[in-house]
XYZ file of C-alpha atoms in Angstrom:
587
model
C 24.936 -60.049 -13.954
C 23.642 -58.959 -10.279
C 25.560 -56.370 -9.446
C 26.327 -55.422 -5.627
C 26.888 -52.609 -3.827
C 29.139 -53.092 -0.059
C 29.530 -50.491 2.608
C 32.023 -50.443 5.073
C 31.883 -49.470 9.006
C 32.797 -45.732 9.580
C 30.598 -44.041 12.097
C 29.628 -40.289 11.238
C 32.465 -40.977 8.304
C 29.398 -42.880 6.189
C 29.085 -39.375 5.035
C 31.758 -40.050 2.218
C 29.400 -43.443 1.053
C 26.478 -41.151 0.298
C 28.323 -39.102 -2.021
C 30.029 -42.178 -3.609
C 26.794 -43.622 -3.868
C 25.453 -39.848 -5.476
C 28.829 -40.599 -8.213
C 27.667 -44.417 -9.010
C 23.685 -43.359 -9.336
C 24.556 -40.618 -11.814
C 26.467 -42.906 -13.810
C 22.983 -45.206 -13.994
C 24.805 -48.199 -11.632
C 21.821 -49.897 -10.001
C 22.457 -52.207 -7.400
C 20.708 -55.778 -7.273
C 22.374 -56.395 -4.025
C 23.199 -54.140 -1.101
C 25.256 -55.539 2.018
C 26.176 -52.735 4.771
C 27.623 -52.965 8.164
C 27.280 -50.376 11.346
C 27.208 -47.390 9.076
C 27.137 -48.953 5.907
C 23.896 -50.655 7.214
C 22.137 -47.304 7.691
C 23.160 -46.102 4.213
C 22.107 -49.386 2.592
C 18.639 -49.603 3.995
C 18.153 -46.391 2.344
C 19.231 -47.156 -1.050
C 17.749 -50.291 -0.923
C 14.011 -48.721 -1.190
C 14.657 -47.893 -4.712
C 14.537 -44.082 -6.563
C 14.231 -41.557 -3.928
C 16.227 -43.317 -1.316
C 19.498 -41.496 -2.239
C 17.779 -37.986 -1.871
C 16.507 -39.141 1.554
C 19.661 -40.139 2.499
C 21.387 -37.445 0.979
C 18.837 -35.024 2.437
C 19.093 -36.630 6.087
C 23.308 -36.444 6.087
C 22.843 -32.604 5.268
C 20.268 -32.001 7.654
C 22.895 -33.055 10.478
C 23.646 -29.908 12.869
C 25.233 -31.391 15.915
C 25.235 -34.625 17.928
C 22.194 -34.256 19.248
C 20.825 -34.691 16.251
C 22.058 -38.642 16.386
C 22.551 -39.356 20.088
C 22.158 -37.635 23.410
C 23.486 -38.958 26.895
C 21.926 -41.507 28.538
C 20.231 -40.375 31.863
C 22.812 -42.256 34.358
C 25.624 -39.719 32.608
C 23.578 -36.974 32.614
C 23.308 -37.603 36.759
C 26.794 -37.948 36.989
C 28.550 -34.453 38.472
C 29.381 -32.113 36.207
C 33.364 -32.508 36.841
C 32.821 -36.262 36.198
C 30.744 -36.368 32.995
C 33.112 -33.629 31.384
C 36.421 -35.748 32.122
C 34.667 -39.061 31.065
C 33.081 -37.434 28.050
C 36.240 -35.296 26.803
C 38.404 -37.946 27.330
C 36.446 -40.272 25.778
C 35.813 -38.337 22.618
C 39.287 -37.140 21.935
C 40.343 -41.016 21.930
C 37.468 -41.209 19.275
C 38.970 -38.272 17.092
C 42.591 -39.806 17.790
C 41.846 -43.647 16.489
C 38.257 -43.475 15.190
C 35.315 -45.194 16.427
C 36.085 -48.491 14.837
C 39.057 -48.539 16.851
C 37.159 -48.004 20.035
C 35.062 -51.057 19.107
C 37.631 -53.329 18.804
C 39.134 -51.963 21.925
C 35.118 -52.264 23.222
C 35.270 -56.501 22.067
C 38.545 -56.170 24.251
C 40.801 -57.259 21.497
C 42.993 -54.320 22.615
C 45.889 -54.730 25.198
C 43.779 -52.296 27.486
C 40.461 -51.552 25.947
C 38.021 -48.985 26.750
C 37.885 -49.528 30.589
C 41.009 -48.047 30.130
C 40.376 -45.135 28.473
C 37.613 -43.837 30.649
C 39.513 -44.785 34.065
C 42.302 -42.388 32.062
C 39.821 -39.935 32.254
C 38.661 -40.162 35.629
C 41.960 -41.310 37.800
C 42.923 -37.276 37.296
C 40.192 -36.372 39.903
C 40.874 -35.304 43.441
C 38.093 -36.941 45.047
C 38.447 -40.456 45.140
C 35.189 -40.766 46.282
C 33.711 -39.060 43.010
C 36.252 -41.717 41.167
C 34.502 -44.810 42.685
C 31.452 -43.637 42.260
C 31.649 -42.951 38.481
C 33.357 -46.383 38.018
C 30.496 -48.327 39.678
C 28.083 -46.105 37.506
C 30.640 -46.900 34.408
C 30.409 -50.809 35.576
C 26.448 -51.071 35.926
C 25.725 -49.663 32.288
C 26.034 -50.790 28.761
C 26.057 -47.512 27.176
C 26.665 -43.884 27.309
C 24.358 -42.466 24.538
C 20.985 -43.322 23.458
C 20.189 -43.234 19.311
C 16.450 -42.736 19.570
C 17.301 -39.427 17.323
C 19.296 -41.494 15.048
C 16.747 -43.783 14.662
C 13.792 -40.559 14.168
C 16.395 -39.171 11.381
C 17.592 -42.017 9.367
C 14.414 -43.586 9.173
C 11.530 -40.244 8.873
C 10.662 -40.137 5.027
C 11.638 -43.740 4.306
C 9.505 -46.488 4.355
C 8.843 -47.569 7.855
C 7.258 -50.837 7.863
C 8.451 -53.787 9.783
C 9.731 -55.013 6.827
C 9.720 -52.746 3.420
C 9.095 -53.745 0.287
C 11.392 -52.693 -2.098
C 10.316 -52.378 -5.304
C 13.069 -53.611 -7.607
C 13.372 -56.877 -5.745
C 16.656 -55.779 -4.189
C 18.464 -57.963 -1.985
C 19.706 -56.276 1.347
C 21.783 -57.704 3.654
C 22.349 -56.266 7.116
C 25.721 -57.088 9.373
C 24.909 -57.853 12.903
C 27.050 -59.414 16.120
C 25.558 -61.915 18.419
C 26.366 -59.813 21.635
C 26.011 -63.773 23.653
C 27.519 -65.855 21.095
C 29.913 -63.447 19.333
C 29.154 -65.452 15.759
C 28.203 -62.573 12.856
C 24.679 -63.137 11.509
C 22.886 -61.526 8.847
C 19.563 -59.794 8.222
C 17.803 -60.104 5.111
C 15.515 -57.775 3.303
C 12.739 -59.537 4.428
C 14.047 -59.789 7.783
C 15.182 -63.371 8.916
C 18.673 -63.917 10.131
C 21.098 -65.489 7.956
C 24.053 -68.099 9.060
C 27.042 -69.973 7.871
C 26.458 -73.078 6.673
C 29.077 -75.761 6.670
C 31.062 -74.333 4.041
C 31.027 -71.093 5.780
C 28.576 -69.594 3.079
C 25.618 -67.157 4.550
C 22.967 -68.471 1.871
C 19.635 -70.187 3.307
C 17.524 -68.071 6.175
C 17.043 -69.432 9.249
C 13.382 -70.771 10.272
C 13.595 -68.009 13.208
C 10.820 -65.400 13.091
C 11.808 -62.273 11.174
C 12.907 -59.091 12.992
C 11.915 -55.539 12.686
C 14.614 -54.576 9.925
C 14.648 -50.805 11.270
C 15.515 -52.206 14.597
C 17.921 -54.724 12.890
C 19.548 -51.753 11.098
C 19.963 -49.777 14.802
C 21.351 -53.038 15.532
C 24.473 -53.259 12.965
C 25.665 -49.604 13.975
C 25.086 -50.323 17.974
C 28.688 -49.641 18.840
C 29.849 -51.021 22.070
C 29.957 -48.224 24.740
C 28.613 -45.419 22.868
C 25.390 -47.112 21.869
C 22.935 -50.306 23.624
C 22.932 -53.741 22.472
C 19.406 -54.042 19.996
C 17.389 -57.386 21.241
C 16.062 -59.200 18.091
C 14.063 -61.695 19.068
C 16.109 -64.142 22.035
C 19.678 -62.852 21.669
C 20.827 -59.021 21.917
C 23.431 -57.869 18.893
C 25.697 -55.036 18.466
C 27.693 -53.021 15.787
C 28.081 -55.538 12.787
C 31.811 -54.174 12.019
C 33.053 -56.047 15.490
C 32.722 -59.195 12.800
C 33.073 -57.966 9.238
C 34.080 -54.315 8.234
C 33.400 -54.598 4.642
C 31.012 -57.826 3.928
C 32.043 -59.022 0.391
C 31.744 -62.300 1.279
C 28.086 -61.388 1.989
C 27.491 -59.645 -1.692
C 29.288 -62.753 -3.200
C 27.084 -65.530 -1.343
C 23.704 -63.126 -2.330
C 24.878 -63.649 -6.178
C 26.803 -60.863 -7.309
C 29.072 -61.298 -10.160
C 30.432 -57.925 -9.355
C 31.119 -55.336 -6.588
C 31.358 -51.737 -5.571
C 32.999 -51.462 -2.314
C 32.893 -48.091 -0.624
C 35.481 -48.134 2.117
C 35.032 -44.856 3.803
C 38.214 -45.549 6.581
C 41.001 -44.993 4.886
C 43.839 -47.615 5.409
C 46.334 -46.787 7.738
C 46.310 -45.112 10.843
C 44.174 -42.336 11.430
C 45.533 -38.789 12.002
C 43.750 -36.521 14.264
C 42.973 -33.061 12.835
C 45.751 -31.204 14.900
C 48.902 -30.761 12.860
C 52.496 -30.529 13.854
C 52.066 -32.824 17.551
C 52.853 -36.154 17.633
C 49.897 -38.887 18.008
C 50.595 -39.771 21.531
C 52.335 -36.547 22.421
C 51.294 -36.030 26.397
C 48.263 -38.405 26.024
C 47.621 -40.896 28.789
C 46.798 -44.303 28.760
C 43.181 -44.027 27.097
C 45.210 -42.502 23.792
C 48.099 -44.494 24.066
C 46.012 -47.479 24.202
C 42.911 -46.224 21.267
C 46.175 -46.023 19.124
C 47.297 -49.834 19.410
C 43.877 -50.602 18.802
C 43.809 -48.144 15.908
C 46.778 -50.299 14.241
C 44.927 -53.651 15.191
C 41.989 -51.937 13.202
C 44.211 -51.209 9.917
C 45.420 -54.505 9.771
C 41.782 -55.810 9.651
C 40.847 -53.429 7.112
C 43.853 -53.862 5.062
C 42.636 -57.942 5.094
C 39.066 -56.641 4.304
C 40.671 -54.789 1.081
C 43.114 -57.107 0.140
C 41.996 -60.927 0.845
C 43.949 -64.144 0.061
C 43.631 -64.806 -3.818
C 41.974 -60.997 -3.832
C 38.242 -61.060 -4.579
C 36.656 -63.717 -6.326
C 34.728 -61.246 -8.430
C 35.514 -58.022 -10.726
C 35.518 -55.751 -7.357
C 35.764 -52.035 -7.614
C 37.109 -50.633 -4.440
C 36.217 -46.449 -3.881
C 38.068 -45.372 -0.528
C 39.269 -42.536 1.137
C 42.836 -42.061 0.845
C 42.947 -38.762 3.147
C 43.143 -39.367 7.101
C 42.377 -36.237 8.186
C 38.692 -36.217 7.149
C 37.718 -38.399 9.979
C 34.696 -37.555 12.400
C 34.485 -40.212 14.571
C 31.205 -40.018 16.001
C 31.108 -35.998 15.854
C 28.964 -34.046 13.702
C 29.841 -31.122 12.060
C 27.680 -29.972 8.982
C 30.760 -28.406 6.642
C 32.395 -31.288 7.090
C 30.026 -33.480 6.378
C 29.672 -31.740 2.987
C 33.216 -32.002 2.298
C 33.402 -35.830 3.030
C 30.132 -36.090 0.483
C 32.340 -34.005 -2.432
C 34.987 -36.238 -1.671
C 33.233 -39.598 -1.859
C 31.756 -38.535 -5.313
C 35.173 -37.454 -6.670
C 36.888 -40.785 -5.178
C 34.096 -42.253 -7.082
C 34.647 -40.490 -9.988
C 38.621 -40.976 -10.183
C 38.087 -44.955 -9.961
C 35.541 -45.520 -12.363
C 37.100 -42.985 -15.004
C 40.552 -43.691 -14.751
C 40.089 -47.417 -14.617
C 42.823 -49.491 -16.220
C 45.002 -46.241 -16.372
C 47.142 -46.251 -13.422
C 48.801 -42.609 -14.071
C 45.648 -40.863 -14.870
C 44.002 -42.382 -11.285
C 46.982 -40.800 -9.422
C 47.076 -37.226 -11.103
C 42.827 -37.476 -10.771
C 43.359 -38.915 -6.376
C 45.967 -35.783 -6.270
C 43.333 -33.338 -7.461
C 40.522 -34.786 -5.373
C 42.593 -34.623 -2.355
C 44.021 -31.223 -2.899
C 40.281 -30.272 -3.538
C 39.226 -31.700 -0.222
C 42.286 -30.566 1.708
C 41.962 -26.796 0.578
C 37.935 -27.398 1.160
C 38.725 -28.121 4.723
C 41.199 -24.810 4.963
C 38.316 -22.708 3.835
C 35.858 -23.909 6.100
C 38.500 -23.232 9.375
C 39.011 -19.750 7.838
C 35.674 -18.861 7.144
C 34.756 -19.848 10.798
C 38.300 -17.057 11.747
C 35.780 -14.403 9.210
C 32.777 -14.921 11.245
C 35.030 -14.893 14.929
C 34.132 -18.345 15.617
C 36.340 -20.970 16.863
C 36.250 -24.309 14.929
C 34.723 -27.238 16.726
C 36.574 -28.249 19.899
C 37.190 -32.436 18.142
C 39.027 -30.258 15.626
C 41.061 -27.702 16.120
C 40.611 -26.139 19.679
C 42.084 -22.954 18.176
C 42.158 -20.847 15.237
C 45.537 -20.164 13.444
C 47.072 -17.020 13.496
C 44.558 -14.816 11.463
C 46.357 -14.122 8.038
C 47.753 -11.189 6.219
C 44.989 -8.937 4.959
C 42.559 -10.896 7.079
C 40.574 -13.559 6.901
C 37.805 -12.931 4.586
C 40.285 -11.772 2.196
C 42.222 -15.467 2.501
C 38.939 -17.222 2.156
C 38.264 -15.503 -1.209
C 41.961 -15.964 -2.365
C 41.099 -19.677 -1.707
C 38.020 -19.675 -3.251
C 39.729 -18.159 -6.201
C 42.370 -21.466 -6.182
C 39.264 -23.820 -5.407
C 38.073 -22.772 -8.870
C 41.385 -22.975 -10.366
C 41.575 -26.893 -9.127
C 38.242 -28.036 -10.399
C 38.712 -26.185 -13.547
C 41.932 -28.312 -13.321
C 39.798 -31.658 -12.854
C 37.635 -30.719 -15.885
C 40.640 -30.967 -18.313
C 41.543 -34.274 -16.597
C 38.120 -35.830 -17.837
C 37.636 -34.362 -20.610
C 34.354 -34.224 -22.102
C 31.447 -36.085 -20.418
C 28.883 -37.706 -22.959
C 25.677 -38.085 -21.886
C 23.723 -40.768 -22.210
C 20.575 -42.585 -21.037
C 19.000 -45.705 -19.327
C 16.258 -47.167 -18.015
C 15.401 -48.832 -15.181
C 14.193 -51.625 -14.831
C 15.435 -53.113 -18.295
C 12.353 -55.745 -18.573
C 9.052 -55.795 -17.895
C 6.814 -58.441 -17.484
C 2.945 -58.676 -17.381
C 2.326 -62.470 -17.517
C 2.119 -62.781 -13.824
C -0.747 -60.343 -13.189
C -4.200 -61.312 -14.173
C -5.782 -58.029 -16.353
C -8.399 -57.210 -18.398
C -8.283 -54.447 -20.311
C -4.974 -52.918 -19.157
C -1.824 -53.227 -16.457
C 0.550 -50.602 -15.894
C 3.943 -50.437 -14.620
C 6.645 -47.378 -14.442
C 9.677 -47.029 -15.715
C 12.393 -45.017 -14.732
C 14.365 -43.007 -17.812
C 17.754 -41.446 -16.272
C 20.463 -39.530 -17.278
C 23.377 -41.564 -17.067
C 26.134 -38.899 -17.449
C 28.336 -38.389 -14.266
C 30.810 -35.145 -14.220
C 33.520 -35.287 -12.604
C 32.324 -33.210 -9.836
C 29.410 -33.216 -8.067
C 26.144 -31.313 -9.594
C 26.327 -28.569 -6.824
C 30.368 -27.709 -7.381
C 29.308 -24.426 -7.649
C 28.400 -23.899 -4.877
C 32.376 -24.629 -3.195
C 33.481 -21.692 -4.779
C 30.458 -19.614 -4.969
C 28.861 -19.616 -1.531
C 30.114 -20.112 2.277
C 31.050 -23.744 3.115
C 28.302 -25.244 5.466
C 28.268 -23.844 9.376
C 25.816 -24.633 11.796
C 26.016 -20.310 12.409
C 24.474 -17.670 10.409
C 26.385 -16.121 7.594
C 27.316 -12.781 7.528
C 26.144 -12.508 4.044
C 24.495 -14.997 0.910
C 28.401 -15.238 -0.039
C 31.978 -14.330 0.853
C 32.114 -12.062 -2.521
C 29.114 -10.066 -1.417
C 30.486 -9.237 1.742
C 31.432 -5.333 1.742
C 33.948 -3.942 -0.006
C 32.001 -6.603 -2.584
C 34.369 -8.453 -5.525
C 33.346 -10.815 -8.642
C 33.381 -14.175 -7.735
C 35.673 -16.323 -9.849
C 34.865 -17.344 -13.280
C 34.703 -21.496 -13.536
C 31.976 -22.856 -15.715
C 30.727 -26.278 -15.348
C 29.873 -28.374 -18.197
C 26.291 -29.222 -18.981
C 25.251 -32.459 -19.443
C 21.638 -32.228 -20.573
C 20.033 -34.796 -23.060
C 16.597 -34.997 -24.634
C 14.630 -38.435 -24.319
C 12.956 -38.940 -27.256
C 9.919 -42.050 -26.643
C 8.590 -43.178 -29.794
C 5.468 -44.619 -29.677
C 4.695 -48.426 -29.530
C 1.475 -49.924 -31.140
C -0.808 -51.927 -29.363
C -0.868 -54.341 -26.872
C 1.824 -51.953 -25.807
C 1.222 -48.100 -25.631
C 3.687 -45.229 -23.929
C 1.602 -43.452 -21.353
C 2.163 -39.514 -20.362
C 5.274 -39.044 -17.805
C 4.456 -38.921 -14.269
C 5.330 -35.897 -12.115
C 3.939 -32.920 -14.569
C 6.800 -33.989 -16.556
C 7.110 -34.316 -19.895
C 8.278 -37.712 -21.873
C 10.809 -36.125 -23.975
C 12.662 -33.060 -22.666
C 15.916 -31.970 -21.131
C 17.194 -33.949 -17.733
C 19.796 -32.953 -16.161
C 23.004 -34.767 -14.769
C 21.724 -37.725 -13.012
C 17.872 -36.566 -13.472
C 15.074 -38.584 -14.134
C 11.382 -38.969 -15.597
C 8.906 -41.343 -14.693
C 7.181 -42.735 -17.879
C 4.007 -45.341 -18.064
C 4.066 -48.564 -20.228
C 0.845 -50.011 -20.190
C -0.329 -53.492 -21.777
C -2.943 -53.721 -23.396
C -4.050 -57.695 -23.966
C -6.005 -58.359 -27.621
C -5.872 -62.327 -26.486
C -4.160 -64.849 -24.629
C -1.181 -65.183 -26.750
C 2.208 -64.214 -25.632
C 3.484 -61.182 -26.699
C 7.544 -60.144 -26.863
C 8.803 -56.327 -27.941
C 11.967 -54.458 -27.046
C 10.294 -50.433 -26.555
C 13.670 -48.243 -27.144
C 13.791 -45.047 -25.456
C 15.723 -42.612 -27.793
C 18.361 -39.715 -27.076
C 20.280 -37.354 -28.521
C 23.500 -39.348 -27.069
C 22.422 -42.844 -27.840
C 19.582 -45.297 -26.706
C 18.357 -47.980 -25.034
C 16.116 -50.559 -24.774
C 13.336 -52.392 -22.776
C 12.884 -55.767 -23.008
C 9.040 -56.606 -22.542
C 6.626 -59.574 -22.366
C 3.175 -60.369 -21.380
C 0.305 -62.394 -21.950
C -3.354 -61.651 -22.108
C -5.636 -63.888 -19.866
C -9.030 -64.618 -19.920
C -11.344 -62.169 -17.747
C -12.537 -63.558 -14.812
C -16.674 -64.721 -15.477
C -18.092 -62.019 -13.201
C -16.461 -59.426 -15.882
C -18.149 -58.782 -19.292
C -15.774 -58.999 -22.027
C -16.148 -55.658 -23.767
């Protein structure tokens, strides 16, 4: 039963994804399919290459300080004058905070009643020199983009495998959503490269005879949004960001063989709220706001369809979305946020999978998450009040009033809550079991020609999945993320020093237990200086050897069961001696 993973669009919001994807590893949920689009691309490349991708990818989201770190300005905006550039590029970005960078795209594709000419000629018409006007419109009208990714591209891609095309060792199927920029038709990019179309029925099933593409530069190519980021030529034709066609490619997962889903949405449905609180939307915006907004609705409609299609989906389909809106970046980066949205996406994760078929327990388990994330957020804009540093212009503009007793006194009062909610989630789960599996679940040696032995690893994992992420403690413990030195290690040994609060995380270690297997098959020693039996830890694994060990030709069939504490389970595997080649001596 090939199951699929699908990643929305999102922008710097495929943050939430990761730690989704963090929630459904844990649990043991390989994919056999991956389909992504814009953002969901880049995450799905990475998770694509098999055990380690996830810590890259987890690892690269982290390591994000600021927006250089993913894009800087192109050089005709960096020429522009000073007065220019910061009206174009503050107007421009507060539209992205207000309706989200997929809303900007489809305003972009000019399905919006105004569009993104629009919003920048908002930006600009408030100059007094007319003559610094025209020029920054012709400069506007001569371009394609305002930001170049080539440190997107360095980030995403540095520790994963770089080839033209990867291999990827578990034979996973990836599918990349990309826009013909000249045609406007949606296309996709397999993992070996070559462009996928429609065929009569509409089904994206046999690749085209046109020479494969670079897949890193096909990847750069589904998250190209119009405006912000170049078209990507692949081969004749140039492409942009994939989620101008699809936003969540199902359809893609379903034509690739999947008999089920996981679909991490990380928009939420429904309009987005920007971070301020108390003003209205639109309140003394101008047309660029007024018109990212309309396009913001046209955007939720399209998602909504994406989430709910005629006849819903045609296989089981678990959806994992964000049901906050004020956890949207846009295409800003800020690293405590991007934490936050990571914790989230594991608990949304988490709620879906664990409450499934139990419609009450989901919405008391979505209330906790959210109140989790929401007080998360409140912490972070107070700890930046303790350190006297404003929170990120996109967000806030302004601290709050500082409160009674000051602010490092709130923050620990709401570290003391934080505690008090997960401990709160705990009791909703009740007790995690821990169990194991192994990936892959067969091994075969018949297609490799041996002689005295052939090897192949196999991955033993922890399957158990907490209801919180494995580094909780840390939300309660330590200082949210800032992109700032701390005044201290944590807010509780900051002077007059207190006890941090007392919330104990359950462990969910389990002892693998190999038994040995008689010949042709033998158990070799773990790899990594790690043992074959011992502890693992949520979501940990060990590398173990199988080798096969031919005595003749005939075929050979065992099931090797890997043992735990918490249950077992099994290998299925096969092979076949063959006769050594006449240059070898037979032993």
């Amino acid at each position: 039963m090939p199951v699929a993973f699908v990643l929305s669009i999102g922008g710097v919001d495929g943050d939430f994804q990761v730690g989704a994807l963090r929630y459904l590893h844990n649990r043991g949920i390989i994919p056999d399919i991956v389909c992504g689009s814009s953002a969901g691309a880049i995450n799905a490349a990475a998770i694509a290459q098999g055990e380690g991708g996830l810590d890259v990818l987890e690892a690269t989201w982290l390591g994000l300080n600021d927006t250089s770190d993913l894009y800087v300005d192109q050089p005709w905006l960096s020429n522009l004058p000073g007065e220019v550039r910061g009206l174009l590029t503050q107007n421009l970005f507060k539209a992205v905070g207000a309706v989200g960078v997929p809303g900007l795209l489809r305003a972009a594709l000019g399905s919006g009643p105004l569009g993104i000419p629009v919003i920048l000629l908002g930006a600009i018409v408030t100059l007094r020199s007319l003559n610094q006007v025209k020029g920054a419109v012709d400069q506007f009208l001569q371009q394609n983009s305002t930001a170049d990714p080539s440190p997107l591209e360095r980030r995403i891609f540095d520790g994963l495998n770089r080839p033209t095309v990867p291999t990827f060792p578990l034979g996973t199927k990836l599918r990349i959503a990309v826009t013909q920029l000249e045609g406007g038709q949606l296309r996709l990019v397999n993992e070996h490269g070559q462009f996928i179309d429609p065929d009569e029925s509409g089904r994206f099933s046999t690749p085209s005879e046109e020479p494969a593409v670079d897949l890193t530069q096909a990847v750069l190519a589904s998250g190209a949004i119009p405006l912000f980021f170049p078209p990507v030529r692949l081969n004749r034709y140039h492409y942009i960001d994939g989620g101008a066609r699809t936003f969540l490619p199902v359809q893609a997962a379903l034509d690739a063989g999947a008999t089920r889903v996981f679909a991490i949405a990380g928009p939420p449905t429904g309009v987005v709220t920007p971070y301020k609180t108390g003003i209205p939307a639109v309140d003394n915006s101008g047309f660029g706001i007024v018109s990212g907004k309309v396009v913001g609705i046209a955007y939720d409609s399209m998602l909504f369809n994406a989430l709910n299609p005629p006849g819903h989906f045609a296989v089981p389909t678990v959806v994992i979305q964000r049901t906050l809106k004020n956890l949207s970046l846009g295409m800003n980066v800020e690293p405590g946020l991007i934490w936050i949205a990571m914790g989230y996406g594991y608990m949304r994760a988490a709620d879906v999978l664990h409450a499934a078929g139990d419609p009450d327990l989901l919405k008391r388990l979505s209330e906790n998450s959210d109140a989790i994330t929401n007080l998360r957020i409140g912490i972070w804009v107070e700890e930046c009040g303790a350190h006297g540093r404003r929170p990120p212009e996109f967000f806030a503009g302004a601290l709050p009033a500082a409160p009674r007793g000051g602010w490092l006194a709130s923050v620990r009062s709401k570290k003391q809550a934080l505690a008090e909610l997960v401990m709160e989630r705990l009791a909703l789960f009740g007790k995690v079991h821990p169990h194991v599996g192994v990936t892959p679940n067969s091994v075969n040696f018949m297609d490799t020609v041996i002689g005295r032995e052939a090897s192949r690893v196999l991955i033993v994992r922890n399957m158990s999945a907490g209801p919180v992420p494995p580094d909780a403690a840390k939300w309660w413990m330590g200082w949210e993320r800032h992109p700032w030195p701390a005044m201290a290690p944590d807010p509780w040994s900051v002077s007059p020093a207190v006890r941090p609060p007392t919330a104990v995380l359950p462990t969910t270690s389990i002892h693998i237990n190999v038994p040995s297997v008689p010949p042709p098959f033998r158990i070799g020693h773990a790899l990594g200086d790690h043992p074959v039996g011992g502890s693992l830890p949520e979501g940990g694994t060990i590398p173990i050897k199988v080798s096969f060990t031919p005595r003749d030709e005939n075929l050979v069939s065992e099931t090797l069961t890997i043992h735990s504490d918490a249950g077992s389970a099994t290998v299925r595997l096969t092979g076949q001696g063959v006769r050594l080649l006449k240059a070898v001596t037979r032993a």
